[in-house]
mmCIF file of C-alpha atoms and ligand atoms in Angstrom:
data_model
loop_
_atom_site.group_PDB
_atom_site.id
_atom_site.type_symbol
_atom_site.label_atom_id
_atom_site.label_comp_id
_atom_site.label_asym_id
_atom_site.label_seq_id
_atom_site.Cartn_x
_atom_site.Cartn_y
_atom_site.Cartn_z
ATOM 1 C CA UNK V 298 17.607 -23.658 -18.609
ATOM 2 C CA UNK V 299 15.815 -20.430 -17.860
ATOM 3 C CA UNK V 300 13.701 -20.243 -14.710
ATOM 4 C CA UNK V 301 10.081 -20.960 -15.416
ATOM 5 C CA UNK V 302 7.068 -18.862 -14.561
ATOM 6 C CA UNK V 303 3.470 -20.070 -14.823
ATOM 7 C CA UNK V 304 0.556 -17.817 -15.749
ATOM 8 C CA UNK V 305 -3.105 -18.618 -15.106
ATOM 9 C CA UNK V 306 -6.455 -16.871 -15.055
ATOM 10 C CA UNK V 307 -8.981 -17.991 -12.478
ATOM 11 C CA UNK V 308 -12.519 -17.353 -11.260
ATOM 12 C CA UNK V 309 -14.767 -14.941 -13.130
ATOM 13 C CA UNK V 310 -13.156 -13.652 -16.319
ATOM 14 C CA UNK V 311 -12.774 -9.952 -16.944
ATOM 15 C CA UNK V 312 -11.966 -7.879 -20.046
ATOM 16 C CA UNK V 313 -8.289 -6.984 -19.969
ATOM 17 C CA UNK V 314 -7.126 -10.381 -18.761
ATOM 18 C CA UNK V 315 -5.732 -11.046 -22.228
ATOM 19 C CA UNK V 316 -3.774 -7.816 -22.102
ATOM 20 C CA UNK V 317 -2.331 -9.005 -18.778
ATOM 21 C CA UNK V 318 -1.426 -12.419 -20.222
ATOM 22 C CA UNK V 319 0.237 -10.795 -23.225
ATOM 23 C CA UNK V 320 2.365 -8.572 -21.039
ATOM 24 C CA UNK V 321 3.162 -11.347 -18.575
ATOM 25 C CA UNK V 322 4.483 -13.570 -21.371
ATOM 26 C CA UNK V 323 6.543 -10.819 -22.984
ATOM 27 C CA UNK V 324 7.820 -9.442 -19.681
ATOM 28 C CA UNK V 325 8.887 -12.961 -18.708
ATOM 29 C CA UNK V 326 10.892 -13.236 -21.940
ATOM 30 C CA UNK V 327 12.352 -9.795 -21.264
ATOM 31 C CA UNK V 328 13.573 -10.962 -17.839
ATOM 32 C CA UNK V 329 14.908 -14.237 -19.270
ATOM 33 C CA UNK V 330 12.206 -16.319 -17.665
ATOM 34 C CA UNK V 331 10.424 -19.092 -19.544
ATOM 35 C CA UNK V 332 6.668 -18.379 -19.549
ATOM 36 C CA UNK V 333 4.241 -21.297 -19.248
ATOM 37 C CA UNK V 334 0.534 -20.869 -19.837
ATOM 38 C CA UNK V 335 -1.711 -22.858 -17.539
ATOM 39 C CA UNK V 336 -5.190 -23.411 -18.934
ATOM 40 C CA UNK V 337 -8.482 -23.377 -16.957
ATOM 41 C CA UNK V 338 -7.119 -21.963 -13.734
ATOM 42 C CA UNK V 339 -6.407 -24.236 -10.780
ATOM 43 C CA UNK V 340 -8.550 -26.954 -12.356
ATOM 44 C CA UNK V 341 -6.238 -27.130 -15.362
ATOM 45 C CA UNK V 342 -3.158 -26.869 -13.189
ATOM 46 C CA UNK V 343 -4.190 -29.966 -11.244
ATOM 47 C CA UNK V 344 -4.869 -31.784 -14.529
ATOM 48 C CA UNK V 345 -1.586 -30.767 -16.137
ATOM 49 C CA UNK V 346 -3.067 -28.476 -18.796
ATOM 50 C CA UNK V 347 0.037 -26.362 -19.297
ATOM 51 C CA UNK V 348 2.507 -25.521 -22.028
ATOM 52 C CA UNK V 349 5.346 -23.107 -22.767
ATOM 53 C CA UNK V 350 4.309 -19.885 -24.448
ATOM 54 C CA UNK V 351 6.025 -17.740 -27.008
ATOM 55 C CA UNK V 352 5.625 -14.089 -27.805
ATOM 56 C CA UNK V 353 3.643 -15.108 -30.909
ATOM 57 C CA UNK V 354 1.141 -17.043 -28.801
ATOM 58 C CA UNK V 355 -0.025 -13.735 -27.359
ATOM 59 C CA UNK V 356 -0.128 -11.792 -30.627
ATOM 60 C CA UNK V 357 -3.398 -10.120 -31.506
ATOM 61 C CA UNK V 358 -5.123 -10.634 -28.167
ATOM 62 C CA UNK V 359 -4.778 -7.247 -26.486
ATOM 63 C CA UNK V 360 -8.143 -6.115 -27.850
ATOM 64 C CA UNK V 361 -10.065 -9.269 -27.005
ATOM 65 C CA UNK V 362 -12.298 -9.773 -23.976
ATOM 66 C CA UNK V 363 -12.272 -13.067 -22.103
ATOM 67 C CA UNK V 364 -9.045 -14.977 -21.523
ATOM 68 C CA UNK V 365 -7.138 -17.138 -24.008
ATOM 69 C CA UNK V 366 -5.993 -19.243 -21.045
ATOM 70 C CA UNK V 367 -9.657 -19.931 -20.162
ATOM 71 C CA UNK V 368 -10.871 -19.775 -16.621
ATOM 72 C CA UNK V 369 -12.501 -22.255 -14.291
ATOM 73 C CA UNK V 370 -13.555 -22.850 -10.755
ATOM 74 C CA UNK V 371 -12.099 -25.839 -8.941
ATOM 75 C CA UNK V 372 -13.591 -27.328 -5.805
ATOM 76 C CA UNK V 373 -10.817 -29.930 -5.722
ATOM 77 C CA UNK V 374 -8.246 -27.159 -5.378
ATOM 78 C CA UNK V 375 -9.954 -26.054 -2.180
ATOM 79 C CA UNK V 376 -8.988 -29.394 -0.589
ATOM 80 C CA UNK V 377 -5.469 -30.165 0.740
ATOM 81 C CA UNK V 378 -5.228 -33.070 -1.718
ATOM 82 C CA UNK V 379 -6.069 -30.823 -4.667
ATOM 83 C CA UNK V 380 -3.499 -28.249 -3.627
ATOM 84 C CA UNK V 381 -0.841 -30.945 -3.192
ATOM 85 C CA UNK V 382 -1.547 -32.140 -6.706
ATOM 86 C CA UNK V 383 -1.238 -28.576 -7.996
ATOM 87 C CA UNK V 384 2.124 -28.127 -6.274
ATOM 88 C CA UNK V 385 3.358 -31.487 -7.569
ATOM 89 C CA UNK V 386 2.422 -30.459 -11.092
ATOM 90 C CA UNK V 387 4.337 -27.169 -10.797
ATOM 91 C CA UNK V 388 7.385 -28.934 -9.377
ATOM 92 C CA UNK V 389 7.254 -31.634 -12.045
ATOM 93 C CA UNK V 390 7.529 -28.885 -14.664
ATOM 94 C CA UNK V 391 10.119 -26.902 -12.692
ATOM 95 C CA UNK V 392 7.826 -23.895 -12.456
ATOM 96 C CA UNK V 393 9.054 -21.855 -9.537
ATOM 97 C CA UNK V 394 6.723 -18.891 -9.615
ATOM 98 C CA UNK V 395 3.114 -18.397 -10.605
ATOM 99 C CA UNK V 396 1.148 -15.384 -11.795
ATOM 100 C CA UNK V 397 -2.518 -15.637 -10.787
ATOM 101 C CA UNK V 398 -4.903 -13.246 -12.529
ATOM 102 C CA UNK V 399 -8.277 -13.276 -10.796
ATOM 103 C CA UNK V 400 -10.377 -12.144 -7.870
ATOM 104 C CA UNK V 401 -10.215 -12.667 -4.142
ATOM 105 C CA UNK V 402 -11.091 -16.377 -4.290
ATOM 106 C CA UNK V 403 -8.214 -16.904 -6.703
ATOM 107 C CA UNK V 404 -5.936 -14.927 -4.392
ATOM 108 C CA UNK V 405 -6.901 -17.160 -1.440
ATOM 109 C CA UNK V 406 -5.902 -20.122 -3.558
ATOM 110 C CA UNK V 407 -2.663 -18.361 -4.507
ATOM 111 C CA UNK V 408 -1.807 -17.740 -0.865
ATOM 112 C CA UNK V 409 -2.215 -21.413 -0.097
ATOM 113 C CA UNK V 410 0.333 -22.203 -2.828
ATOM 114 C CA UNK V 411 2.719 -19.606 -1.457
ATOM 115 C CA UNK V 412 2.530 -21.393 1.890
ATOM 116 C CA UNK V 413 3.763 -24.494 0.083
ATOM 117 C CA UNK V 414 6.805 -22.726 -1.322
ATOM 118 C CA UNK V 415 5.646 -21.614 -4.770
ATOM 119 C CA UNK V 416 6.277 -17.920 -5.361
ATOM 120 C CA UNK V 417 2.901 -16.487 -6.294
ATOM 121 C CA UNK V 418 2.013 -13.020 -7.563
ATOM 122 C CA UNK V 419 -1.614 -11.987 -7.769
ATOM 123 C CA UNK V 420 -2.963 -9.573 -10.388
ATOM 124 C CA UNK V 421 -6.448 -8.235 -9.612
ATOM 125 C CA UNK V 422 -8.755 -9.138 -12.489
ATOM 126 C CA UNK V 423 -12.453 -8.811 -11.755
ATOM 127 C CA UNK V 424 -15.149 -6.503 -13.054
ATOM 128 C CA UNK V 425 -16.511 -6.061 -9.508
ATOM 129 C CA UNK V 426 -13.592 -3.898 -8.332
ATOM 130 C CA UNK V 427 -13.878 -5.529 -4.907
ATOM 131 C CA UNK V 428 -10.152 -6.129 -4.363
ATOM 132 C CA UNK V 429 -8.400 -3.965 -1.780
ATOM 133 C CA UNK V 430 -4.915 -2.491 -2.267
ATOM 134 C CA UNK V 431 -5.643 -1.253 -5.775
ATOM 135 C CA UNK V 432 -7.772 1.659 -6.899
ATOM 136 C CA UNK V 433 -9.209 -0.416 -9.726
ATOM 137 C CA UNK V 434 -9.122 -4.014 -10.829
ATOM 138 C CA UNK V 435 -8.745 -5.108 -14.445
ATOM 139 C CA UNK V 436 -12.127 -5.281 -16.202
ATOM 140 C CA UNK V 437 -14.015 -2.795 -14.074
ATOM 141 C CA UNK V 438 -13.643 0.131 -16.451
ATOM 142 C CA UNK V 439 -14.818 -1.919 -19.414
ATOM 143 C CA UNK V 440 -17.788 -3.229 -17.433
ATOM 144 C CA UNK V 441 -18.996 0.209 -16.372
ATOM 145 C CA UNK V 442 -18.628 1.458 -19.932
ATOM 146 C CA UNK V 443 -20.787 -1.455 -21.068
ATOM 147 C CA UNK V 444 -23.419 -0.521 -18.491
ATOM 148 C CA UNK V 445 -23.244 3.090 -19.617
ATOM 149 C CA UNK V 446 -23.804 2.113 -23.268
ATOM 150 C CA UNK V 447 -26.798 -0.005 -22.275
ATOM 151 C CA UNK V 448 -28.374 2.754 -20.189
ATOM 152 C CA UNK V 449 -27.799 5.262 -22.996
ATOM 153 C CA UNK V 450 -29.847 2.971 -25.219
ATOM 154 C CA UNK V 451 -32.544 2.583 -22.607
ATOM 155 C CA UNK V 452 -32.754 6.360 -22.377
ATOM 156 C CA UNK V 453 -33.150 6.571 -26.144
ATOM 157 C CA UNK V 454 -36.116 4.250 -26.121
ATOM 158 C CA UNK V 455 -37.720 5.775 -23.050
ATOM 159 C CA UNK V 456 -40.925 7.375 -24.326
ATOM 160 C CA UNK V 457 -43.101 9.931 -22.624
ATOM 161 C CA UNK V 458 -44.834 7.436 -20.365
ATOM 162 C CA UNK V 459 -44.445 7.685 -16.625
ATOM 163 C CA UNK V 460 -42.047 4.861 -16.235
ATOM 164 C CA UNK V 461 -39.222 3.793 -14.004
ATOM 165 C CA UNK V 462 -36.467 1.888 -15.765
ATOM 166 C CA UNK V 463 -34.640 -0.461 -13.452
ATOM 167 C CA UNK V 464 -31.241 -1.659 -14.629
ATOM 168 C CA UNK V 465 -29.684 -4.441 -12.596
ATOM 169 C CA UNK V 466 -25.921 -4.641 -12.752
ATOM 170 C CA UNK V 467 -23.347 -7.036 -11.332
ATOM 171 C CA UNK V 468 -21.916 -6.725 -7.838
ATOM 172 C CA UNK V 469 -22.959 -9.362 -5.328
ATOM 173 C CA UNK V 470 -21.170 -7.699 -2.441
ATOM 174 C CA UNK V 471 -19.913 -4.520 -3.968
ATOM 175 C CA UNK V 472 -21.768 -1.480 -5.258
ATOM 176 C CA UNK V 473 -18.841 -0.213 -7.329
ATOM 177 C CA UNK V 474 -20.308 -1.040 -10.735
ATOM 178 C CA UNK V 475 -23.711 0.368 -9.803
ATOM 179 C CA UNK V 476 -22.326 3.533 -8.262
ATOM 180 C CA UNK V 477 -19.855 4.374 -11.035
ATOM 181 C CA UNK V 478 -22.159 3.524 -13.901
ATOM 182 C CA UNK V 479 -25.084 5.205 -12.142
ATOM 183 C CA UNK V 480 -23.094 8.398 -11.804
ATOM 184 C CA UNK V 481 -21.978 8.216 -15.425
ATOM 185 C CA UNK V 482 -25.556 7.659 -16.602
ATOM 186 C CA UNK V 483 -27.116 10.345 -14.465
ATOM 187 C CA UNK V 484 -29.237 7.750 -12.650
ATOM 188 C CA UNK V 485 -32.066 9.113 -10.529
ATOM 189 C CA UNK V 486 -31.683 6.319 -8.001
ATOM 190 C CA UNK V 487 -28.676 4.107 -7.283
ATOM 191 C CA UNK V 488 -29.182 1.128 -4.995
ATOM 192 C CA UNK V 489 -26.073 -0.579 -3.609
ATOM 193 C CA UNK V 490 -25.463 -3.184 -0.901
ATOM 194 C CA UNK V 491 -23.329 -0.778 1.166
ATOM 195 C CA UNK V 492 -26.218 1.618 1.823
ATOM 196 C CA UNK V 493 -29.354 0.556 3.753
ATOM 197 C CA UNK V 494 -32.356 0.485 1.463
ATOM 198 C CA UNK V 495 -35.720 2.034 2.276
ATOM 199 C CA UNK V 496 -38.028 1.297 -0.626
ATOM 200 C CA UNK V 497 -40.723 3.655 0.641
ATOM 201 C CA UNK V 498 -38.216 6.473 0.469
ATOM 202 C CA UNK V 499 -37.384 5.472 -3.109
ATOM 203 C CA UNK V 500 -41.099 5.436 -3.975
ATOM 204 C CA UNK V 501 -41.711 8.863 -2.515
ATOM 205 C CA UNK V 502 -38.686 10.255 -4.376
ATOM 206 C CA UNK V 503 -40.080 8.836 -7.622
ATOM 207 C CA UNK V 504 -43.617 10.093 -6.894
ATOM 208 C CA UNK V 505 -42.270 13.594 -6.271
ATOM 209 C CA UNK V 506 -40.340 13.445 -9.518
ATOM 210 C CA UNK V 507 -43.522 12.457 -11.399
ATOM 211 C CA UNK V 508 -45.444 15.304 -9.742
ATOM 212 C CA UNK V 509 -42.759 17.670 -10.912
ATOM 213 C CA UNK V 510 -43.242 16.503 -14.482
ATOM 214 C CA UNK V 511 -40.447 13.983 -14.848
ATOM 215 C CA UNK V 512 -41.573 11.337 -17.310
ATOM 216 C CA UNK V 513 -39.070 8.609 -16.700
ATOM 217 C CA UNK V 514 -36.531 7.625 -14.103
ATOM 218 C CA UNK V 515 -33.438 5.501 -14.309
ATOM 219 C CA UNK V 516 -32.761 3.279 -11.309
ATOM 220 C CA UNK V 517 -29.491 1.361 -11.206
ATOM 221 C CA UNK V 518 -29.625 -1.639 -8.871
ATOM 222 C CA UNK V 519 -26.647 -3.726 -7.793
ATOM 223 C CA UNK V 520 -27.487 -7.425 -7.860
ATOM 224 C CA UNK V 521 -26.366 -7.706 -4.215
ATOM 225 C CA UNK V 522 -29.122 -5.415 -2.943
ATOM 226 C CA UNK V 523 -31.564 -7.211 -0.614
ATOM 227 C CA UNK V 524 -34.841 -5.294 -0.499
ATOM 228 C CA UNK V 525 -36.344 -6.218 2.880
ATOM 229 C CA UNK V 526 -39.757 -4.674 2.133
ATOM 230 C CA UNK V 527 -40.204 -6.560 -1.153
ATOM 231 C CA UNK V 528 -41.672 -10.036 -1.709
ATOM 232 C CA UNK V 529 -38.416 -11.962 -2.093
ATOM 233 C CA UNK V 530 -39.350 -13.426 -5.493
ATOM 234 C CA UNK V 531 -36.941 -13.046 -8.368
ATOM 235 C CA UNK V 532 -33.963 -10.775 -8.811
ATOM 236 C CA UNK V 533 -33.645 -7.577 -6.725
ATOM 237 C CA UNK V 534 -34.658 -5.371 -9.678
ATOM 238 C CA UNK V 535 -37.813 -7.440 -10.245
ATOM 239 C CA UNK V 536 -38.776 -7.268 -6.588
ATOM 240 C CA UNK V 537 -38.133 -3.551 -6.397
ATOM 241 C CA UNK V 538 -39.996 -2.967 -9.654
ATOM 242 C CA UNK V 539 -43.113 -4.724 -8.333
ATOM 243 C CA UNK V 540 -42.932 -2.775 -5.110
ATOM 244 C CA UNK V 541 -42.695 0.537 -6.971
ATOM 245 C CA UNK V 542 -45.692 -0.395 -9.138
ATOM 246 C CA UNK V 543 -47.719 -1.277 -6.034
ATOM 247 C CA UNK V 544 -46.938 2.019 -4.292
ATOM 248 C CA UNK V 545 -46.813 4.585 -7.100
ATOM 249 C CA UNK V 546 -48.514 5.355 -10.396
ATOM 250 C CA UNK V 547 -45.365 4.402 -12.283
ATOM 251 C CA UNK V 548 -45.001 1.485 -14.637
ATOM 252 C CA UNK V 549 -41.642 -0.213 -14.427
ATOM 253 C CA UNK V 550 -39.382 -1.834 -17.003
ATOM 254 C CA UNK V 551 -36.608 -4.142 -15.898
ATOM 255 C CA UNK V 552 -33.289 -4.794 -17.655
ATOM 256 C CA UNK V 553 -30.913 -7.306 -16.132
ATOM 257 C CA UNK V 554 -27.624 -6.779 -17.896
ATOM 258 C CA UNK V 555 -26.005 -10.010 -16.710
ATOM 259 C CA UNK V 556 -23.007 -11.421 -18.489
ATOM 260 C CA UNK V 557 -22.729 -8.809 -21.213
ATOM 261 C CA UNK V 558 -20.936 -6.831 -18.492
ATOM 262 C CA UNK V 559 -18.137 -9.383 -18.583
ATOM 263 C CA UNK V 560 -17.514 -9.156 -22.308
ATOM 264 C CA UNK V 561 -16.364 -6.761 -24.944
ATOM 265 C CA UNK V 562 -13.110 -5.225 -26.022
ATOM 266 C CA UNK V 563 -11.258 -3.862 -22.995
ATOM 267 C CA UNK V 564 -11.084 -0.091 -22.656
ATOM 268 C CA UNK V 565 -7.861 1.914 -22.816
ATOM 269 C CA UNK V 566 -7.779 2.083 -19.032
ATOM 270 C CA UNK V 567 -8.106 -1.667 -18.621
ATOM 271 C CA UNK V 568 -5.467 -2.447 -21.238
ATOM 272 C CA UNK V 569 -2.978 -0.038 -19.745
ATOM 273 C CA UNK V 570 -3.708 -1.132 -16.169
ATOM 274 C CA UNK V 571 -3.384 -4.803 -17.134
ATOM 275 C CA UNK V 572 -0.093 -4.144 -18.907
ATOM 276 C CA UNK V 573 1.438 -2.206 -16.036
ATOM 277 C CA UNK V 574 0.349 -4.653 -13.350
ATOM 278 C CA UNK V 575 1.449 -7.710 -15.273
ATOM 279 C CA UNK V 576 4.858 -6.232 -16.015
ATOM 280 C CA UNK V 577 5.400 -5.392 -12.364
ATOM 281 C CA UNK V 578 4.262 -8.830 -11.196
ATOM 282 C CA UNK V 579 6.743 -10.536 -13.516
ATOM 283 C CA UNK V 580 9.504 -8.158 -12.485
ATOM 284 C CA UNK V 581 8.887 -9.162 -8.858
ATOM 285 C CA UNK V 582 8.907 -12.834 -9.806
ATOM 286 C CA UNK V 583 12.204 -12.343 -11.639
ATOM 287 C CA UNK V 584 13.638 -10.898 -8.432
ATOM 288 C CA UNK V 585 12.494 -13.979 -6.534
ATOM 289 C CA UNK V 586 9.709 -12.159 -4.702
ATOM 290 C CA UNK V 587 6.453 -14.016 -3.987
ATOM 291 C CA UNK V 588 3.365 -13.886 -1.786
ATOM 292 C CA UNK V 589 2.325 -10.485 -3.118
ATOM 293 C CA UNK V 590 -0.475 -8.934 -5.079
ATOM 294 C CA UNK V 591 0.185 -5.985 -7.319
ATOM 295 C CA UNK V 592 -2.089 -2.991 -7.513
ATOM 296 C CA UNK V 593 -2.197 0.554 -8.752
ATOM 297 C CA UNK V 594 -2.712 3.193 -6.087
ATOM 298 C CA UNK V 595 -2.736 6.886 -7.020
ATOM 299 C CA UNK V 596 -1.279 5.963 -10.435
ATOM 300 C CA UNK V 597 1.683 4.106 -8.946
ATOM 301 C CA UNK V 598 2.126 0.371 -9.137
ATOM 302 C CA UNK V 599 2.726 -1.206 -5.763
ATOM 303 C CA UNK V 600 3.006 -4.643 -4.178
ATOM 304 C CA UNK V 601 1.162 -5.765 -1.056
ATOM 305 C CA UNK V 602 1.440 -8.952 0.960
ATOM 306 C CA UNK V 603 -1.289 -11.282 -0.204
ATOM 307 C CA UNK V 604 -2.140 -12.202 3.385
ATOM 308 C CA UNK V 605 -2.488 -8.529 4.260
ATOM 309 C CA UNK V 606 -4.595 -7.775 1.188
ATOM 310 C CA UNK V 607 -6.912 -10.694 1.877
ATOM 311 C CA UNK V 608 -7.491 -9.456 5.421
ATOM 312 C CA UNK V 609 -8.636 -6.042 4.160
ATOM 313 C CA UNK V 610 -12.046 -5.087 2.945
ATOM 314 C CA UNK V 611 -12.315 -2.902 -0.127
ATOM 315 C CA UNK V 612 -14.069 0.277 0.879
ATOM 316 C CA UNK V 613 -16.443 1.985 -1.472
ATOM 317 C CA UNK V 614 -15.471 5.612 -1.929
ATOM 318 C CA UNK V 615 -18.519 7.302 -0.413
ATOM 319 C CA UNK V 616 -17.609 10.669 -1.975
ATOM 320 C CA UNK V 617 -19.075 9.259 -5.158
ATOM 321 C CA UNK V 618 -22.284 8.317 -3.370
ATOM 322 C CA UNK V 619 -22.628 11.779 -1.857
ATOM 323 C CA UNK V 620 -22.129 13.306 -5.291
ATOM 324 C CA UNK V 621 -24.939 11.148 -6.687
ATOM 325 C CA UNK V 622 -27.170 12.129 -3.759
ATOM 326 C CA UNK V 623 -26.664 15.817 -4.470
ATOM 327 C CA UNK V 624 -27.162 15.497 -8.210
ATOM 328 C CA UNK V 625 -30.263 13.313 -7.986
ATOM 329 C CA UNK V 626 -31.957 15.454 -5.323
ATOM 330 C CA UNK V 627 -32.196 18.616 -7.425
HETATM 331 P P1 ADP F 951 -12.659 -15.122 -8.003
HETATM 332 O O1 ADP F 951 -11.193 -15.317 -8.052
HETATM 333 O O2 ADP F 951 -13.185 -14.402 -9.217
HETATM 334 O O3 ADP F 951 -13.108 -14.518 -6.684
HETATM 335 P P2 ADP F 951 -13.647 -17.720 -7.084
HETATM 336 O O4 ADP F 951 -14.041 -17.196 -5.757
HETATM 337 O O5 ADP F 951 -14.589 -18.626 -7.791
HETATM 338 O O6 ADP F 951 -13.341 -16.557 -8.136
HETATM 339 O O7 ADP F 951 -12.262 -18.464 -6.924
HETATM 340 C C1 ADP F 951 -11.626 -19.110 -8.014
HETATM 341 C C2 ADP F 951 -10.989 -20.401 -7.566
HETATM 342 O O8 ADP F 951 -10.012 -20.121 -6.541
HETATM 343 C C3 ADP F 951 -11.944 -21.392 -6.917
HETATM 344 O O9 ADP F 951 -12.618 -22.207 -7.844
HETATM 345 C C4 ADP F 951 -10.991 -22.223 -6.071
HETATM 346 O O10 ADP F 951 -10.370 -23.239 -6.831
HETATM 347 C C5 ADP F 951 -9.957 -21.209 -5.623
HETATM 348 N N1 ADP F 951 -10.270 -20.759 -4.267
HETATM 349 C C6 ADP F 951 -11.261 -19.924 -3.868
HETATM 350 N N2 ADP F 951 -11.269 -19.762 -2.534
HETATM 351 C C7 ADP F 951 -10.266 -20.526 -2.055
HETATM 352 C C8 ADP F 951 -9.745 -20.788 -0.745
HETATM 353 N N3 ADP F 951 -10.272 -20.246 0.362
HETATM 354 N N4 ADP F 951 -8.668 -21.634 -0.647
HETATM 355 C C9 ADP F 951 -8.125 -22.184 -1.755
HETATM 356 N N5 ADP F 951 -8.575 -21.980 -2.997
HETATM 357 C C10 ADP F 951 -9.616 -21.159 -3.165
#
């Protein structure tokens, strides 16, 4: 009997996860491992929702967003009892290694399985790009392209009124989506959790722009921004919008992009990244390596200890922020 390898997707889904699943299954077959799909993340693992997968099971999915293995959150898995049940299930099915495609919460869960003797390999899949030890996580590029498309449309409809268009994007703790998409959209203001926010400064920047004849402004707001000067009611973009209206002559229009950022056909970058990372993760598993996450750094795939990766904090590349500051100040 060939050695068995489990594959699951966990936490928030991200476009490109299917490309990773497809490669993981086919790479497993290439390395003479028997791939097993585990449905609904750790929740499904505990409940025994798993089955062997063939190459045909992953046909025609590379272009699809979401994850054919489904995803879930499991509070039970966070308990010692839940984790014991997960390990028992893997042992019962003779699955010796496990590929976990997800974000940092999923990686914490993976590490706890490694500590119980299951060889786990983490593949970073989250649109937030908040995982250290990789330049980008799977799904980020698609998400920022989705934001860019949306802002392009907002620009099209922006008429010659003096208006500020606030676009709230995902990123509870990380400004990556806001910063990248803001740069790509030529945003006038980008608000991210990593940079202290002074709303009066934002208002005076907008007022100056109006005085200089600018008819509309694009403001990209990360959902994790906490505007201290605002009234605390509603989403950050709503609060900031009201504040701007109270302090300037501008009308505001708010767009909260929400879950559309999670969907859509993955971009070239996400498909290729997912394929490379998944192949490498399975190759490591075939060699009997576990307790690692795989990432791509400077275009090279690399493995990092999960424990090390989880102790790091992903740093936003502030060069991008400085570039935005220069471009939006002129
Ligand atoms: P993401 O992987 O996208 O960050 P979550 O944070 O929701 O998503 O994590 C996904 C799942 O991973 C959780 O539902 C839980 O079952 C498991 N998990 C999260 N944190 C831990 C932890 N500290 N220990 C064990 N399992 C965890």
